[in-house]
mmCIF file of C-alpha atoms in Angstrom:
data_model
loop_
_atom_site.group_PDB
_atom_site.id
_atom_site.type_symbol
_atom_site.label_atom_id
_atom_site.label_comp_id
_atom_site.label_asym_id
_atom_site.label_seq_id
_atom_site.Cartn_x
_atom_site.Cartn_y
_atom_site.Cartn_z
ATOM 1 C CA UNK A 628 -0.844 0.251 0.079
ATOM 2 C CA UNK A 629 2.991 2.968 1.129
ATOM 3 C CA UNK A 630 4.612 1.942 -2.537
ATOM 4 C CA UNK A 631 1.374 2.006 -4.431
ATOM 5 C CA UNK A 632 0.812 5.611 -2.106
ATOM 6 C CA UNK A 633 4.288 6.521 -3.425
ATOM 7 C CA UNK A 634 4.186 5.016 -6.835
ATOM 8 C CA UNK A 635 0.875 8.344 -7.196
ATOM 9 C CA UNK A 636 2.727 10.885 -5.573
ATOM 10 C CA UNK A 637 5.100 10.626 -8.252
ATOM 11 C CA UNK A 638 2.976 10.289 -11.218
ATOM 12 C CA UNK A 639 0.384 12.802 -9.879
ATOM 13 C CA UNK A 640 4.016 15.422 -9.486
ATOM 14 C CA UNK A 641 5.037 14.517 -12.369
ATOM 15 C CA UNK A 642 1.879 16.253 -13.526
ATOM 16 C CA UNK A 643 1.939 18.789 -12.179
ATOM 17 C CA UNK A 644 5.999 18.878 -12.814
ATOM 18 C CA UNK A 645 4.999 18.936 -16.211
ATOM 19 C CA UNK A 646 1.185 20.443 -17.062
ATOM 20 C CA UNK A 647 1.456 23.576 -18.590
ATOM 21 C CA UNK A 648 1.014 26.035 -15.744
ATOM 22 C CA UNK A 649 -1.463 28.549 -17.107
ATOM 23 C CA UNK A 650 -0.316 31.621 -14.730
ATOM 24 C CA UNK A 651 2.918 31.941 -14.267
ATOM 25 C CA UNK A 652 4.866 34.928 -14.709
ATOM 26 C CA UNK A 653 7.514 36.388 -13.827
ATOM 27 C CA UNK A 654 5.651 39.733 -11.463
ATOM 28 C CA UNK A 655 1.746 39.540 -12.981
ATOM 29 C CA UNK A 656 1.000 36.610 -10.735
ATOM 30 C CA UNK A 657 2.819 38.240 -7.170
ATOM 31 C CA UNK A 658 0.579 41.865 -7.761
ATOM 32 C CA UNK A 659 -2.900 39.950 -7.816
ATOM 33 C CA UNK A 660 -3.138 40.308 -12.075
ATOM 34 C CA UNK A 661 -5.454 37.733 -13.999
ATOM 35 C CA UNK A 662 -7.339 37.269 -17.038
ATOM 36 C CA UNK A 663 -11.353 39.461 -15.665
ATOM 37 C CA UNK A 664 -9.354 41.278 -12.477
ATOM 38 C CA UNK A 665 -6.710 43.447 -14.555
ATOM 39 C CA UNK A 666 -6.497 45.535 -10.665
ATOM 40 C CA UNK A 667 -3.099 45.193 -9.160
ATOM 41 C CA UNK A 668 -3.785 44.551 -5.650
ATOM 42 C CA UNK A 669 -0.602 42.385 -4.217
ATOM 43 C CA UNK A 670 1.499 44.780 -1.757
ATOM 44 C CA UNK A 671 4.173 43.602 -3.886
ATOM 45 C CA UNK A 672 2.640 45.746 -7.298
ATOM 46 C CA UNK A 673 5.697 48.288 -7.086
ATOM 47 C CA UNK A 674 4.709 51.666 -6.056
ATOM 48 C CA UNK A 675 4.751 53.533 -8.934
ATOM 49 C CA UNK A 676 2.454 50.929 -11.972
ATOM 50 C CA UNK A 677 0.453 52.549 -14.891
ATOM 51 C CA UNK A 678 -1.806 49.926 -17.504
ATOM 52 C CA UNK A 679 -4.736 50.225 -19.761
ATOM 53 C CA UNK A 680 -6.845 47.473 -20.376
ATOM 54 C CA UNK A 681 -9.294 46.530 -23.400
ATOM 55 C CA UNK A 682 -9.960 43.695 -23.632
ATOM 56 C CA UNK A 683 -12.276 41.843 -26.592
ATOM 57 C CA UNK A 684 -15.090 40.050 -25.451
ATOM 58 C CA UNK A 685 -17.281 39.567 -28.115
ATOM 59 C CA UNK A 686 -16.709 36.999 -30.618
ATOM 60 C CA UNK A 687 -13.582 34.692 -30.327
ATOM 61 C CA UNK A 688 -12.597 36.148 -34.679
ATOM 62 C CA UNK A 689 -13.913 39.366 -35.192
ATOM 63 C CA UNK A 690 -15.161 42.273 -34.246
ATOM 64 C CA UNK A 691 -13.132 45.622 -34.467
ATOM 65 C CA UNK A 692 -9.866 45.857 -32.283
ATOM 66 C CA UNK A 693 -8.620 49.728 -32.765
ATOM 67 C CA UNK A 694 -6.753 50.333 -34.941
ATOM 68 C CA UNK A 695 -7.850 47.274 -37.087
ATOM 69 C CA UNK A 696 -10.395 43.769 -36.488
ATOM 70 C CA UNK A 697 -8.986 40.623 -35.142
ATOM 71 C CA UNK A 698 -10.875 39.498 -32.378
ATOM 72 C CA UNK A 699 -9.251 37.193 -29.299
ATOM 73 C CA UNK A 700 -6.456 36.141 -31.179
ATOM 74 C CA UNK A 701 -5.588 39.608 -32.429
ATOM 75 C CA UNK A 702 -6.085 41.869 -28.435
ATOM 76 C CA UNK A 703 -3.787 43.690 -26.582
ATOM 77 C CA UNK A 704 -5.878 43.401 -24.166
ATOM 78 C CA UNK A 705 -4.060 44.942 -21.073
ATOM 79 C CA UNK A 706 0.182 46.455 -20.507
ATOM 80 C CA UNK A 707 1.362 47.284 -18.253
ATOM 81 C CA UNK A 708 4.617 49.905 -16.926
ATOM 82 C CA UNK A 709 6.190 50.119 -12.790
ATOM 83 C CA UNK A 710 9.460 50.668 -11.009
ATOM 84 C CA UNK A 711 11.284 50.205 -8.072
ATOM 85 C CA UNK A 712 14.406 51.588 -7.429
ATOM 86 C CA UNK A 713 15.729 48.284 -9.020
ATOM 87 C CA UNK A 714 13.979 47.952 -12.429
ATOM 88 C CA UNK A 715 11.575 49.159 -14.982
ATOM 89 C CA UNK A 716 8.751 46.408 -15.629
ATOM 90 C CA UNK A 717 6.964 45.915 -19.104
ATOM 91 C CA UNK A 718 4.196 44.027 -19.578
ATOM 92 C CA UNK A 719 0.902 43.082 -22.058
ATOM 93 C CA UNK A 720 -1.338 40.514 -22.027
ATOM 94 C CA UNK A 721 -2.636 39.669 -25.371
ATOM 95 C CA UNK A 722 -4.396 37.036 -27.463
ATOM 96 C CA UNK A 723 -1.502 36.924 -29.538
ATOM 97 C CA UNK A 724 1.203 33.872 -29.521
ATOM 98 C CA UNK A 725 4.943 34.216 -29.677
ATOM 99 C CA UNK A 726 5.311 32.285 -33.125
ATOM 100 C CA UNK A 727 3.082 34.731 -34.526
ATOM 101 C CA UNK A 728 -0.525 33.729 -36.601
ATOM 102 C CA UNK A 729 -0.733 32.667 -40.448
ATOM 103 C CA UNK A 730 -2.639 35.032 -43.138
ATOM 104 C CA UNK A 731 -3.090 33.318 -46.355
ATOM 105 C CA UNK A 732 0.916 33.784 -48.387
ATOM 106 C CA UNK A 733 2.134 35.588 -44.460
ATOM 107 C CA UNK A 734 3.060 35.248 -40.489
ATOM 108 C CA UNK A 735 2.295 37.687 -38.616
ATOM 109 C CA UNK A 736 4.473 38.040 -35.703
ATOM 110 C CA UNK A 737 5.031 39.785 -32.224
ATOM 111 C CA UNK A 738 6.190 42.959 -32.553
ATOM 112 C CA UNK A 739 8.804 44.570 -29.589
ATOM 113 C CA UNK A 740 7.901 46.202 -26.954
ATOM 114 C CA UNK A 741 8.737 49.991 -27.439
ATOM 115 C CA UNK A 742 10.062 52.816 -25.179
ATOM 116 C CA UNK A 743 10.775 56.150 -24.555
ATOM 117 C CA UNK A 744 12.970 56.933 -21.937
ATOM 118 C CA UNK A 745 12.641 60.991 -21.806
ATOM 119 C CA UNK A 746 9.375 60.916 -23.299
ATOM 120 C CA UNK A 747 9.484 62.854 -27.093
ATOM 121 C CA UNK A 748 7.661 60.673 -28.513
ATOM 122 C CA UNK A 749 11.044 58.930 -29.832
ATOM 123 C CA UNK A 750 11.491 55.100 -28.422
ATOM 124 C CA UNK A 751 14.797 54.950 -27.934
ATOM 125 C CA UNK A 752 14.500 51.347 -25.562
ATOM 126 C CA UNK A 753 13.473 48.959 -27.743
ATOM 127 C CA UNK A 754 12.546 44.789 -25.778
ATOM 128 C CA UNK A 755 13.174 42.839 -29.257
ATOM 129 C CA UNK A 756 10.795 39.878 -28.995
ATOM 130 C CA UNK A 757 12.876 37.792 -32.053
ATOM 131 C CA UNK A 758 16.085 38.241 -29.529
ATOM 132 C CA UNK A 759 14.160 36.553 -26.186
ATOM 133 C CA UNK A 760 14.517 40.011 -24.991
ATOM 134 C CA UNK A 761 16.995 40.980 -25.568
ATOM 135 C CA UNK A 762 17.032 44.999 -24.601
ATOM 136 C CA UNK A 763 18.712 46.956 -28.439
ATOM 137 C CA UNK A 764 20.189 50.870 -27.313
ATOM 138 C CA UNK A 765 21.030 54.048 -29.679
ATOM 139 C CA UNK A 766 20.631 54.906 -32.508
ATOM 140 C CA UNK A 767 17.039 52.624 -33.356
ATOM 141 C CA UNK A 768 15.803 51.809 -36.599
ATOM 142 C CA UNK A 769 12.845 50.444 -36.706
ATOM 143 C CA UNK A 770 9.990 48.599 -39.758
ATOM 144 C CA UNK A 771 6.294 49.764 -39.185
ATOM 145 C CA UNK A 772 3.713 47.330 -39.320
ATOM 146 C CA UNK A 773 2.828 46.545 -43.345
ATOM 147 C CA UNK A 774 -0.045 43.902 -44.850
ATOM 148 C CA UNK A 775 1.527 43.120 -48.612
ATOM 149 C CA UNK A 776 3.958 45.636 -48.052
ATOM 150 C CA UNK A 777 0.818 48.117 -46.918
ATOM 151 C CA UNK A 778 0.878 50.279 -45.227
ATOM 152 C CA UNK A 779 -2.047 49.605 -42.298
ATOM 153 C CA UNK A 780 -4.288 50.973 -39.658
ATOM 154 C CA UNK A 781 -2.878 54.660 -40.891
ATOM 155 C CA UNK A 782 0.526 54.507 -38.771
ATOM 156 C CA UNK A 783 -1.957 53.892 -35.546
ATOM 157 C CA UNK A 784 0.426 50.879 -34.815
ATOM 158 C CA UNK A 785 3.674 52.545 -35.146
ATOM 159 C CA UNK A 786 6.635 50.732 -34.359
ATOM 160 C CA UNK A 787 5.898 47.771 -35.198
ATOM 161 C CA UNK A 788 9.583 45.821 -34.696
ATOM 162 C CA UNK A 789 13.793 46.940 -34.219
ATOM 163 C CA UNK A 790 15.365 46.531 -37.512
ATOM 164 C CA UNK A 791 19.006 48.119 -35.790
ATOM 165 C CA UNK A 792 20.544 49.184 -33.352
ATOM 166 C CA UNK A 793 24.249 50.637 -31.203
ATOM 167 C CA UNK A 794 24.030 48.524 -28.720
ATOM 168 C CA UNK A 795 21.808 45.501 -26.630
ATOM 169 C CA UNK A 796 22.150 44.089 -23.585
ATOM 170 C CA UNK A 797 19.417 41.268 -22.317
ATOM 171 C CA UNK A 798 17.416 42.836 -19.552
ATOM 172 C CA UNK A 799 17.104 41.240 -16.015
ATOM 173 C CA UNK A 800 13.882 38.483 -17.384
ATOM 174 C CA UNK A 801 12.137 37.816 -20.347
ATOM 175 C CA UNK A 802 8.713 35.046 -20.373
ATOM 176 C CA UNK A 803 6.417 35.626 -23.429
ATOM 177 C CA UNK A 804 4.149 32.139 -22.364
ATOM 178 C CA UNK A 805 1.059 31.096 -21.455
ATOM 179 C CA UNK A 806 -0.610 33.386 -19.018
ATOM 180 C CA UNK A 807 -4.598 32.686 -18.454
ATOM 181 C CA UNK A 808 -5.694 31.770 -21.907
ATOM 182 C CA UNK A 809 -3.440 34.275 -23.163
ATOM 183 C CA UNK A 810 -0.127 35.093 -23.125
ATOM 184 C CA UNK A 811 1.642 37.594 -21.363
ATOM 185 C CA UNK A 812 5.226 38.951 -22.817
ATOM 186 C CA UNK A 813 7.224 40.881 -19.452
ATOM 187 C CA UNK A 814 10.239 42.513 -19.557
ATOM 188 C CA UNK A 815 12.198 43.337 -16.266
ATOM 189 C CA UNK A 816 14.431 46.231 -16.629
ATOM 190 C CA UNK A 817 17.701 47.158 -14.662
ATOM 191 C CA UNK A 818 17.334 51.383 -14.323
ATOM 192 C CA UNK A 819 21.514 51.770 -14.735
ATOM 193 C CA UNK A 820 20.713 50.674 -17.931
ATOM 194 C CA UNK A 821 17.623 53.399 -17.762
ATOM 195 C CA UNK A 822 20.583 56.118 -16.210
ATOM 196 C CA UNK A 823 18.636 59.539 -14.677
ATOM 197 C CA UNK A 824 15.038 59.795 -16.453
ATOM 198 C CA UNK A 825 12.368 59.492 -14.774
ATOM 199 C CA UNK A 826 9.108 59.399 -17.214
ATOM 200 C CA UNK A 827 8.063 56.783 -19.521
ATOM 201 C CA UNK A 828 6.351 55.966 -22.747
ATOM 202 C CA UNK A 829 5.759 51.634 -23.921
ATOM 203 C CA UNK A 830 4.604 50.329 -27.359
ATOM 204 C CA UNK A 831 3.806 47.061 -28.477
ATOM 205 C CA UNK A 832 1.808 45.790 -31.383
ATOM 206 C CA UNK A 833 2.086 42.950 -33.452
ATOM 207 C CA UNK A 834 3.027 42.462 -37.765
ATOM 208 C CA UNK A 835 -0.179 43.461 -38.582
ATOM 209 C CA UNK A 836 -0.704 46.132 -36.473
ATOM 210 C CA UNK A 837 -4.381 44.743 -36.107
ATOM 211 C CA UNK A 838 -4.640 45.855 -32.394
ATOM 212 C CA UNK A 839 -2.079 48.455 -30.213
ATOM 213 C CA UNK A 840 -1.178 49.308 -26.098
ATOM 214 C CA UNK A 841 0.306 52.001 -24.810
ATOM 215 C CA UNK A 842 1.119 53.271 -21.361
ATOM 216 C CA UNK A 843 2.885 55.962 -19.816
ATOM 217 C CA UNK A 844 4.485 55.686 -16.558
ATOM 218 C CA UNK A 845 5.815 59.176 -13.568
ATOM 219 C CA UNK A 846 8.426 57.124 -11.757
ATOM 220 C CA UNK A 847 9.046 60.472 -10.188
ATOM 221 C CA UNK A 848 10.153 59.843 -6.437
ATOM 222 C CA UNK A 849 7.287 61.088 -4.137
ATOM 223 C CA UNK A 850 7.994 65.043 -2.448
ATOM 224 C CA UNK A 851 7.827 64.592 1.786
ATOM 225 C CA UNK A 852 4.659 66.818 2.424
ATOM 226 C CA UNK A 853 5.044 69.995 4.465
ATOM 227 C CA UNK A 854 3.810 68.354 7.345
ATOM 228 C CA UNK A 855 6.123 65.082 7.573
ATOM 229 C CA UNK A 856 8.955 67.583 6.915
ATOM 230 C CA UNK A 857 8.344 69.620 9.829
ATOM 231 C CA UNK A 858 7.862 66.197 11.942
ATOM 232 C CA UNK A 859 11.354 65.383 11.200
ATOM 233 C CA UNK A 860 12.145 68.631 11.844
ATOM 234 C CA UNK A 861 11.580 69.062 15.432
ATOM 235 C CA UNK A 862 12.749 64.625 15.782
ATOM 236 C CA UNK A 863 16.116 66.417 15.423
ATOM 237 C CA UNK A 864 15.346 69.758 17.565
ATOM 238 C CA UNK A 865 13.682 67.435 20.079
ATOM 239 C CA UNK A 866 17.476 64.796 19.514
ATOM 240 C CA UNK A 867 19.992 67.451 19.951
ATOM 241 C CA UNK A 868 17.798 68.952 23.070
ATOM 242 C CA UNK A 869 18.182 65.869 25.065
ATOM 243 C CA UNK A 870 21.381 65.259 24.406
ATOM 244 C CA UNK A 871 22.731 68.079 25.563
ATOM 245 C CA UNK A 872 20.319 68.592 28.819
ATOM 246 C CA UNK A 873 22.242 64.299 29.606
ATOM 247 C CA UNK A 874 25.769 66.747 28.879
ATOM 248 C CA UNK A 875 25.331 69.824 30.922
ATOM 249 C CA UNK A 876 24.134 65.900 33.655
#
């Protein structure tokens, strides 16, 4: 009987390890996010965070996604950007797989996550989905979405992917995997790569440009309130007075 229980335990353990992790993610799960529950609710989420949700809930195969059509298979359901003292976080939840989707003779691939580090409307960093999340920096050249070699959706989904750069380095962590029946693209970027910038914008779309996700984030540290500064000053004055009284004794 004991041997049978041990065998059952091994089988269950193997099933657990080999089963696809539908909720596995770098950080979205720890932020309390799951499909349909888009608000970060966990105290593990960074204090600076911005996100945008536009989930298509109609027919799986059609529907206007803005800027194009496509339904759930092309939907950008939510995008996130966050920061703490160590990392800059970016994430996209989408119905679009990393392998891309075929339409006729064309295969549309996922685009790169484009990041504007000083809010000048120039995307100067790219998280390269074709290269396992490698960070591309400096003198970036971008390709825009197209269908049959023609621009689509009036440029609303530009840019698509980076095709040239001067520098590259791997982000701290990267994932493009299954997430609650969809896919989550996530990257954690060491803030040392970002200099002293505190304002960021991010953008993502797929090769056909059917849907697009964008968000802006202010990572400026909070300024202490006057009342807090006053309490700090009183505390320092009280400490100094106490030291003088002790010295006199």
